[in-house]
Coordinates of C-alpha atoms and ligand atoms in Angstrom, one line a residue:
M1 CA 123.1 61.3 95.2
S2 CA 123.8 64.4 97.3
Q3 CA 126.8 65.0 99.5
A4 CA 128.3 62.0 101.2
T5 CA 127.4 61.7 104.9
S6 CA 129.8 60.9 107.7
P7 CA 130.0 57.2 108.4
T8 CA 129.6 58.1 112.2
N9 CA 126.2 59.6 111.7
P10 CA 124.0 57.4 113.9
Y11 CA 120.9 58.1 111.7
E12 CA 122.4 57.1 108.4
Q13 CA 121.1 53.6 108.5
L14 CA 117.5 54.9 109.2
W15 CA 118.0 57.3 106.3
K16 CA 119.1 54.6 104.1
Q17 CA 116.3 52.3 105.1
Q18 CA 113.7 55.1 104.3
Q19 CA 115.4 55.8 100.9
H20 CA 115.3 52.1 100.0
F21 CA 111.6 51.8 101.0
F22 CA 110.7 54.9 99.0
Q23 CA 112.5 53.8 95.9
G24 CA 110.7 50.5 96.1
Q25 CA 107.6 52.5 95.2
H26 CA 105.8 51.3 98.4
T27 CA 104.4 54.7 99.5
K28 CA 102.9 55.7 96.1
R29 CA 99.7 53.9 96.0
V30 CA 96.9 56.3 97.0
E31 CA 94.7 53.7 98.7
R32 CA 97.7 52.7 100.9
R33 CA 98.3 56.3 101.8
K34 CA 94.7 56.7 102.9
Q35 CA 95.1 53.4 105.0
Q36 CA 98.2 54.9 106.7
L37 CA 96.4 58.1 107.5
S38 CA 93.4 56.1 108.9
L39 CA 95.9 54.3 111.1
I40 CA 97.2 57.5 112.5
S41 CA 93.6 58.6 113.3
K42 CA 93.0 55.2 115.0
L43 CA 96.2 55.4 117.0
L44 CA 95.2 59.0 118.1
K45 CA 91.9 57.6 119.4
D46 CA 93.5 54.5 120.9
H47 CA 96.2 56.4 122.7
E48 CA 94.1 59.4 123.5
E49 CA 94.3 59.0 127.3
K50 CA 98.1 58.6 127.2
L51 CA 98.5 61.6 125.0
F52 CA 96.3 63.6 127.5
Q53 CA 98.4 62.5 130.4
A54 CA 101.6 63.2 128.6
I55 CA 100.6 66.8 127.8
F56 CA 99.4 67.3 131.2
Q57 CA 102.8 66.3 132.4
D58 CA 104.6 68.8 130.2
F59 CA 102.3 71.7 130.5
G60 CA 99.4 71.1 132.9
K61 CA 97.2 71.3 129.8
S62 CA 93.6 70.2 130.0
A63 CA 92.0 67.5 127.9
F64 CA 89.6 70.1 126.6
E65 CA 92.3 72.5 125.3
T66 CA 94.4 69.5 124.0
Y67 CA 91.6 68.2 122.0
A68 CA 90.6 71.7 120.7
T69 CA 94.1 72.7 119.6
E70 CA 95.8 69.5 118.9
L71 CA 94.2 66.2 118.6
G72 CA 90.8 67.6 117.0
F73 CA 93.0 69.5 114.5
L74 CA 94.8 66.3 113.6
H75 CA 91.5 64.3 113.1
H76 CA 90.1 67.1 111.0
E77 CA 93.3 67.3 108.8
I78 CA 93.3 63.5 108.2
G79 CA 89.7 63.4 107.4
F80 CA 90.2 66.4 104.9
A81 CA 93.3 64.7 103.2
I82 CA 91.5 61.3 102.8
Q83 CA 88.5 63.1 101.4
H84 CA 90.5 65.0 98.8
L85 CA 93.4 62.7 98.1
N86 CA 92.1 61.5 94.9
R87 CA 91.9 64.8 93.4
W88 CA 95.2 66.1 94.9
T89 CA 97.1 63.0 93.4
S90 CA 95.5 63.3 89.9
R91 CA 97.1 64.6 87.0
T92 CA 96.0 68.2 86.1
S93 CA 95.6 68.9 82.4
V94 CA 96.7 72.4 81.4
P95 CA 96.2 74.2 78.0
H96 CA 98.7 72.8 75.6
G97 CA 99.3 75.7 73.2
W98 CA 100.0 75.8 69.5
V99 CA 103.8 75.5 70.0
N100 CA 103.3 71.9 71.1
F101 CA 100.5 70.9 68.8
P102 CA 99.5 68.1 68.5
G103 CA 99.4 66.5 72.0
K104 CA 98.6 67.4 75.6
S105 CA 100.3 68.8 78.6
Y106 CA 99.7 68.0 82.2
I107 CA 101.1 68.2 85.7
Q108 CA 101.7 65.0 87.8
P109 CA 102.3 65.5 91.6
E110 CA 104.9 63.2 92.9
P111 CA 106.2 62.6 96.4
L112 CA 109.6 64.1 97.1
G113 CA 111.0 61.0 98.8
S114 CA 112.2 60.9 102.5
A115 CA 111.1 63.8 104.7
L116 CA 112.5 64.9 108.0
V117 CA 110.0 66.8 110.2
I118 CA 111.3 68.8 113.1
G119 CA 108.8 69.9 115.7
A120 CA 108.6 72.7 118.2
W121 CA 107.4 72.1 121.8
N122 CA 104.4 74.6 122.2
Y123 CA 101.7 72.4 120.5
P124 CA 103.8 69.3 120.4
Y125 CA 101.3 67.0 118.8
Q126 CA 99.9 69.4 116.4
V127 CA 103.2 70.9 115.0
S128 CA 104.8 67.5 114.8
L129 CA 102.1 65.3 113.4
L130 CA 100.4 67.8 111.2
P131 CA 103.3 68.0 108.8
A132 CA 103.9 64.2 109.1
I133 CA 100.2 63.8 108.0
S134 CA 100.8 66.0 104.9
A135 CA 104.0 64.2 104.1
I136 CA 102.2 60.7 104.2
A137 CA 99.4 62.0 102.2
A138 CA 101.8 63.1 99.6
G139 CA 103.5 59.7 99.5
N140 CA 106.7 60.3 101.5
T141 CA 108.4 58.3 104.2
V142 CA 108.9 60.4 107.4
V143 CA 111.3 60.8 110.3
L144 CA 109.8 62.9 113.0
K145 CA 112.0 64.7 115.6
P146 CA 109.7 66.3 118.2
S147 CA 111.2 69.0 120.6
E148 CA 113.1 67.7 123.7
M149 CA 111.6 70.5 125.6
A150 CA 108.2 68.7 125.9
P151 CA 109.8 65.2 126.8
A152 CA 106.5 63.4 127.9
T153 CA 104.7 64.2 124.7
A154 CA 107.7 63.3 122.6
E155 CA 107.9 59.9 124.3
A156 CA 104.1 59.4 123.9
M157 CA 104.4 60.1 120.2
K158 CA 107.4 57.7 119.9
N159 CA 105.6 54.9 121.6
M160 CA 102.4 55.5 119.6
I161 CA 104.0 55.6 116.2
N162 CA 107.1 53.4 116.4
S163 CA 105.1 50.4 117.7
H164 CA 102.7 50.6 114.7
F165 CA 104.7 51.8 111.8
A166 CA 107.9 50.2 110.2
A167 CA 110.9 52.4 110.8
E168 CA 111.5 52.6 107.0
E169 CA 108.1 54.3 106.6
F170 CA 107.4 56.5 109.6
H171 CA 109.6 56.8 112.6
V172 CA 110.0 59.0 115.6
V173 CA 113.4 60.0 116.9
E174 CA 113.8 61.8 120.3
G175 CA 116.7 64.1 120.8
G176 CA 118.0 67.6 121.2
V177 CA 120.3 70.0 119.4
T178 CA 123.1 67.4 118.6
E179 CA 120.6 64.7 117.4
T180 CA 118.7 67.3 115.3
Q181 CA 121.9 68.5 113.7
Q182 CA 123.0 64.9 113.0
L183 CA 119.5 64.3 111.4
V184 CA 119.7 67.5 109.3
D185 CA 123.1 66.7 108.0
L186 CA 121.6 63.7 106.1
P187 CA 120.5 64.2 102.5
W188 CA 116.8 64.1 103.0
N189 CA 114.6 65.0 100.1
T190 CA 112.8 67.5 102.1
I191 CA 112.9 69.1 105.6
F192 CA 110.0 70.7 107.4
F193 CA 111.0 72.8 110.3
T194 CA 108.9 74.4 113.0
G195 CA 110.6 76.6 115.5
S196 CA 112.4 79.9 116.1
T197 CA 113.8 82.1 113.4
R198 CA 117.3 81.8 115.0
V199 CA 117.3 78.0 114.7
G200 CA 115.5 78.1 111.4
K201 CA 118.5 80.0 109.9
E202 CA 120.8 77.3 111.2
I203 CA 118.7 74.4 109.7
Y204 CA 118.5 76.2 106.3
Q205 CA 122.3 76.5 106.2
R206 CA 123.0 73.0 107.1
A207 CA 120.4 71.7 104.6
A208 CA 121.8 73.8 101.8
K209 CA 124.9 71.6 101.8
N210 CA 122.8 68.8 100.4
L211 CA 120.5 71.1 98.4
T212 CA 117.7 69.8 100.5
P213 CA 114.6 72.0 100.1
V214 CA 113.3 73.4 103.5
T215 CA 109.9 74.5 104.7
L216 CA 110.4 77.0 107.5
E217 CA 107.5 77.5 110.0
L218 CA 108.8 80.2 112.3
G219 CA 107.5 82.9 114.6
G220 CA 107.5 86.7 115.0
K221 CA 105.8 89.6 116.6
S222 CA 102.3 89.4 115.4
P223 CA 100.3 92.7 116.0
A224 CA 96.5 93.1 116.8
F225 CA 95.4 96.4 115.5
V226 CA 92.4 97.9 117.3
L227 CA 90.9 100.9 115.5
A228 CA 88.6 103.4 117.0
D229 CA 85.6 102.1 115.0
A230 CA 86.1 98.6 116.5
N231 CA 83.7 96.9 118.9
L232 CA 86.0 97.3 121.9
K233 CA 84.3 94.6 124.2
E234 CA 84.4 92.0 121.5
A235 CA 87.9 92.8 120.4
A236 CA 89.2 92.7 124.0
K237 CA 87.5 89.3 124.6
K238 CA 89.0 87.7 121.5
I239 CA 92.4 89.1 121.9
A240 CA 92.5 88.0 125.7
W241 CA 91.4 84.5 124.6
A242 CA 94.2 84.3 121.9
K243 CA 96.7 85.6 124.3
C244 CA 95.8 83.3 127.2
L245 CA 95.4 80.1 125.0
N246 CA 98.4 77.8 125.9
A247 CA 99.5 80.7 128.1
G248 CA 100.5 82.8 125.2
Q249 CA 102.9 80.0 123.9
T250 CA 101.3 80.1 120.5
C251 CA 103.2 81.1 117.3
V252 CA 100.2 83.1 115.9
A253 CA 99.2 84.7 119.3
P254 CA 98.7 88.5 119.2
D255 CA 102.1 89.5 120.4
F256 CA 101.1 93.1 121.1
V257 CA 98.2 95.3 120.8
W258 CA 98.3 98.5 118.7
V259 CA 95.2 100.6 119.6
E260 CA 94.1 103.9 118.2
S261 CA 94.8 106.6 120.8
S262 CA 91.2 107.9 121.0
V263 CA 89.9 104.5 122.4
K264 CA 93.0 103.4 124.3
A265 CA 91.8 104.0 127.8
A266 CA 88.4 102.5 127.1
F267 CA 90.1 99.5 125.4
I268 CA 92.5 98.9 128.2
E269 CA 89.5 98.8 130.7
E270 CA 87.8 96.2 128.5
L271 CA 91.0 94.2 128.3
K272 CA 91.3 94.1 132.1
V273 CA 87.8 92.7 132.3
A274 CA 88.5 90.1 129.6
L275 CA 91.9 89.1 131.2
G276 CA 90.3 89.0 134.6
A277 CA 88.3 86.0 133.5
Y278 CA 91.5 83.9 133.4
P279 CA 93.4 82.5 136.5
Q280 CA 95.4 85.0 138.3
T281 CA 97.2 82.5 140.6
Y282 CA 98.4 79.0 140.1
N283 CA 96.1 76.1 140.8
S284 CA 97.1 72.5 139.9
N285 CA 93.5 71.6 139.1
N286 CA 93.0 74.5 136.7
E287 CA 91.6 73.4 133.3
H288 CA 91.6 76.8 131.7
Y289 CA 95.3 77.9 131.8
V290 CA 98.5 76.0 131.1
Q291 CA 101.9 76.2 132.6
L292 CA 104.9 77.7 130.9
I293 CA 107.3 75.2 129.4
S294 CA 110.2 75.7 131.7
E295 CA 111.5 77.9 134.6
R296 CA 113.9 79.6 132.3
H297 CA 111.0 80.6 130.1
T298 CA 109.1 81.8 133.2
Q299 CA 112.1 83.9 134.2
R300 CA 112.1 85.5 130.8
M301 CA 108.5 86.6 131.3
A302 CA 109.4 87.8 134.7
D303 CA 112.2 90.0 133.4
F304 CA 109.8 91.6 130.9
I305 CA 107.4 92.3 133.6
L306 CA 110.0 93.7 136.1
D307 CA 111.3 96.0 133.3
S308 CA 107.9 97.6 132.4
S309 CA 104.8 99.4 133.7
V310 CA 102.1 96.8 134.5
V311 CA 98.5 98.0 134.4
F312 CA 97.1 94.5 135.0
G313 CA 98.2 91.1 136.3
G314 CA 102.0 90.6 136.8
N315 CA 101.7 87.7 139.2
I316 CA 104.8 85.4 138.7
E317 CA 105.2 82.0 140.5
L318 CA 108.5 80.8 139.3
Q319 CA 108.3 77.4 141.0
H320 CA 105.0 76.6 139.4
R321 CA 106.1 78.0 135.9
F322 CA 103.1 80.4 136.2
V323 CA 102.6 83.9 135.0
S324 CA 99.2 85.5 135.2
P325 CA 97.8 87.4 132.1
T326 CA 99.6 90.7 132.2
L327 CA 98.9 94.0 130.5
L328 CA 101.8 96.4 130.0
H329 CA 101.4 100.1 129.2
P330 CA 102.9 102.4 128.2
V331 CA 105.4 100.4 126.1
G332 CA 108.0 101.9 123.6
W333 CA 109.5 100.2 120.6
N334 CA 112.9 100.3 122.3
D335 CA 111.7 98.3 125.4
A336 CA 113.0 94.8 125.9
V337 CA 109.6 93.3 125.6
M338 CA 109.4 94.7 122.0
Q339 CA 112.8 93.3 120.8
E340 CA 111.8 89.7 120.6
E341 CA 108.7 87.4 120.3
I342 CA 107.1 87.2 123.7
F343 CA 105.7 83.7 123.6
G344 CA 103.9 84.1 127.0
P345 CA 100.9 85.7 128.5
I346 CA 102.1 89.3 128.4
L347 CA 100.4 91.8 126.3
P348 CA 102.1 95.2 125.6
V349 CA 99.6 97.8 124.5
L350 CA 101.0 100.4 122.1
E351 CA 99.1 103.3 120.7
F352 CA 99.0 105.3 117.5
D353 CA 97.3 108.5 116.4
D354 CA 97.8 108.2 112.7
L355 CA 97.2 104.8 111.0
N356 CA 99.6 105.6 108.0
A357 CA 102.3 106.5 110.4
A358 CA 101.7 103.2 112.3
L359 CA 101.9 101.3 109.1
S360 CA 105.2 103.0 108.1
Q361 CA 106.5 101.9 111.5
A362 CA 105.3 98.3 111.1
L363 CA 107.0 98.1 107.7
Q364 CA 110.3 98.6 109.4
Q365 CA 109.8 95.5 111.4
P366 CA 110.4 91.9 110.2
S367 CA 107.3 90.4 108.6
P368 CA 105.2 88.7 111.3
L369 CA 103.4 85.3 111.2
A370 CA 100.1 86.8 111.8
C371 CA 98.2 90.1 112.0
Y372 CA 94.7 90.8 113.4
I373 CA 92.6 93.8 112.5
F374 CA 89.7 94.9 114.7
S375 CA 87.6 97.5 112.8
S376 CA 84.2 98.0 111.2
R377 CA 85.5 100.2 108.2
R378 CA 86.2 98.4 105.0
E379 CA 88.7 101.0 103.7
R380 CA 90.7 101.0 106.9
I381 CA 90.7 97.2 107.1
N382 CA 91.9 97.1 103.4
L383 CA 94.6 99.7 104.0
I384 CA 96.2 97.4 106.6
L385 CA 95.6 94.2 104.6
N386 CA 97.1 95.7 101.4
T387 CA 100.1 97.5 103.1
L388 CA 101.6 95.0 105.5
P389 CA 103.3 91.6 104.6
F390 CA 102.5 88.9 107.1
G391 CA 101.7 85.2 106.9
G392 CA 97.9 85.2 107.5
G393 CA 95.4 86.5 110.0
C394 CA 91.9 87.6 110.8
V395 CA 89.6 90.5 110.6
N396 CA 87.7 90.9 113.8
D397 CA 89.0 87.7 115.2
C398 CA 92.2 86.0 116.2
L399 CA 93.8 82.6 115.4
M400 CA 90.8 81.2 113.7
H401 CA 92.4 81.2 110.2
L402 CA 94.2 78.1 111.3
A403 CA 90.9 76.3 111.7
N404 CA 90.2 76.2 107.9
P405 CA 92.3 73.7 106.1
R406 CA 91.5 75.5 102.7
L407 CA 93.7 78.4 103.9
P408 CA 97.5 77.7 103.3
F409 CA 99.3 78.4 106.6
G410 CA 102.9 79.8 106.8
G411 CA 104.9 82.8 107.2
V412 CA 106.8 85.3 105.0
G413 CA 110.3 86.7 105.3
H414 CA 111.6 86.2 108.9
S415 CA 108.4 84.4 109.9
G416 CA 109.0 81.4 107.5
S417 CA 108.8 80.2 104.0
G418 CA 106.5 77.5 102.4
R419 CA 103.2 76.6 103.8
Y420 CA 101.0 73.7 104.9
H421 CA 97.5 72.6 106.0
G422 CA 95.2 70.8 103.6
E423 CA 96.3 70.9 100.0
A424 CA 99.1 73.3 100.7
G425 CA 100.7 70.7 102.9
F426 CA 100.3 68.1 100.3
L427 CA 101.9 70.4 97.7
S428 CA 104.8 71.2 100.1
F429 CA 105.8 67.5 100.2
S430 CA 105.2 67.1 96.4
H431 CA 107.1 67.7 93.3
Q432 CA 105.0 69.0 90.4
K433 CA 106.2 66.9 87.4
S434 CA 105.5 68.7 84.2
I435 CA 104.9 66.7 81.1
V436 CA 104.2 67.3 77.5
E437 CA 102.9 64.2 75.8
K438 CA 103.2 64.4 72.0
S439 CA 100.8 62.8 69.6
R440 CA 102.6 60.8 66.9
L441 CA 99.9 61.7 64.2
F442 CA 102.3 64.2 62.6
D443 CA 105.6 66.1 63.5
P444 CA 105.5 69.7 62.2
P445 CA 108.8 70.4 60.6
V446 CA 109.1 74.0 61.8
R447 CA 111.8 73.5 64.4
Y448 CA 114.1 71.5 62.2
P449 CA 116.7 73.0 59.8
P450 CA 116.8 74.2 57.2
Y451 CA 115.5 77.4 58.7
L452 CA 113.5 78.6 55.6
P453 CA 111.8 82.0 55.3
W454 CA 108.3 80.6 55.9
K455 CA 109.5 78.9 59.1
W456 CA 111.0 82.2 60.3
K457 CA 107.7 84.0 59.7
L458 CA 105.6 81.2 61.4
L459 CA 107.9 81.1 64.4
R460 CA 107.6 84.8 65.0
R461 CA 103.9 84.6 64.6
L462 CA 103.7 81.7 67.1
L463 CA 106.1 83.2 69.6
S464 CA 105.0 86.8 69.9
Ligands
LIG1 P1 113.4 76.1 118.8 O1 113.8 76.7 117.4 O2 114.2 76.3 120.0 O3 113.3 74.5 118.5 C1 112.7 73.8 117.5 C2 113.3 72.5 117.2 O4 114.6 72.7 116.8 C3 113.4 71.6 118.3 O5 113.0 70.3 117.9 C4 114.8 71.5 118.8 O6 115.2 70.3 119.3 C5 115.5 71.9 117.6 N1 116.8 72.7 117.8 C6 116.9 73.7 118.7 N2 118.2 74.3 118.6 C7 118.7 73.7 117.6 C8 120.0 73.8 116.9 N3 120.9 74.8 117.3 N4 120.2 73.1 115.9 C9 119.3 72.2 115.4 N5 118.2 72.0 116.0 C10 117.8 72.7 117.1 O7 111.9 76.5 118.9 P2 110.9 76.2 120.1 O8 111.4 76.9 121.3 O9 110.6 74.7 120.2 O10 109.5 76.8 119.6 C11 109.2 78.2 119.7 C12 109.3 79.0 118.4 O11 108.6 78.2 117.3 C13 108.6 80.3 118.4 O12 109.4 81.3 117.7 C14 107.3 80.0 117.7 O13 106.7 81.2 117.1 C15 107.8 79.0 116.7 N6 106.7 78.2 116.2 C16 106.2 78.4 114.9 C17 105.0 77.7 114.4 C18 104.6 77.9 113.1 O14 103.7 77.0 112.6 N7 105.1 78.9 112.3 C19 104.4 76.8 115.4 C20 104.9 76.6 116.6 C21 106.1 77.4 117.0

């Protein structure tokens, strides 16, 4: 067992219950895992109205957007996992090699044990329940700690899950910093964290004391490159949509636009048109635009805006936690808005003359979670794809790489480590147990002493 935990940790009993349940082998049967996944799907349907109400309370987010970006995602992921679970959980044979002859070699995926999942607030259902679904598909028990910043959705998840799952198998714990730290200090078999890079570092350090492996799903400043050969109207429409979705509170939102100088003026005009389709003032009945999570976060946006040259938007209604879609230009790398992830509906527009120089500049920045490339020239698209490190992205679109569960999702460097969605999520919560199974037909004497000359010769031939 890993490092002893403090007897005063209020979650130790829950952790012990989950360890005991896991060690009782209860979560391993594949048919049972499918039943538990189906139960989550059923609960999401039965509680749909309550989930819609809770997210409206936290964000003013519409049922349409909640279904498109959260609940629909979860149903899709569950269906995909159930469909593929037999294959994912099967042993995979690998070539055995002469060294081990006679016999066979295979990999057997195994659940890691008890998983702690820590969620962020921005897509509260998706970023909390999606990893939990992967963990359950892989045969783990789960404690889920959603973000306290979205309290209504955290409570709705707690009510939905805790009344239908035994605490030893899947349990939601509400809490903030202290509670999360207490949870992280326990020797889980794995921790899955979604949130900021700053807190991710802290979680990683605390988990290291128990050698608990950690998956980090973090953020960053994801660029959208718009090259002179792009379809500007289409690029503007897609970038505006991706920036306005969830009022920019999306980990993979295009943080800023990087446009080739020759088309800058035309592109800004297209962006103004595209952003003009979104609400410019607060309206409590609005179904197309959500509120910012807090007044503090709204004030952060206001500070960026007041500090910069606004070419479109800039309407701030602090009391309604509302900021209209806003374009900033010109913007320099030293401006405040370029020093941290924006996470709101503000879009700085930077320009470049020379793509290679822009890429050199990009290489000086921390690796982002996403990158978007708008261009029609293959060699220029490939140049960006092959030069920059980033988690994932799209060519001539934004965000849509998340919608394919066959694409592993995750960051690189400061935007995170490890990945999930589909099979990648299953693998994140699994150990790949490697087995050589020997045939007892005969036991070649080569490895045993005495080390005769013929064995020496054979050894060198086999291992060269
Ligand atoms: P956050 O890091 O403030 O909080 C995340 C979680 O950590 C919450 O549950 C919170 O209770 C807990 N927490 C906060 N401070 C803590 C501390 N000191 N010690 C222990 N736990 C602590 O992040 P956030 O504001 O909820 O989310 C925004 C960030 O998350 C953005 O950077 C965004 O890009 C990122 N994000 C990433 C993904 C992804 O999939 N990569 C998805 C959504 C959000």
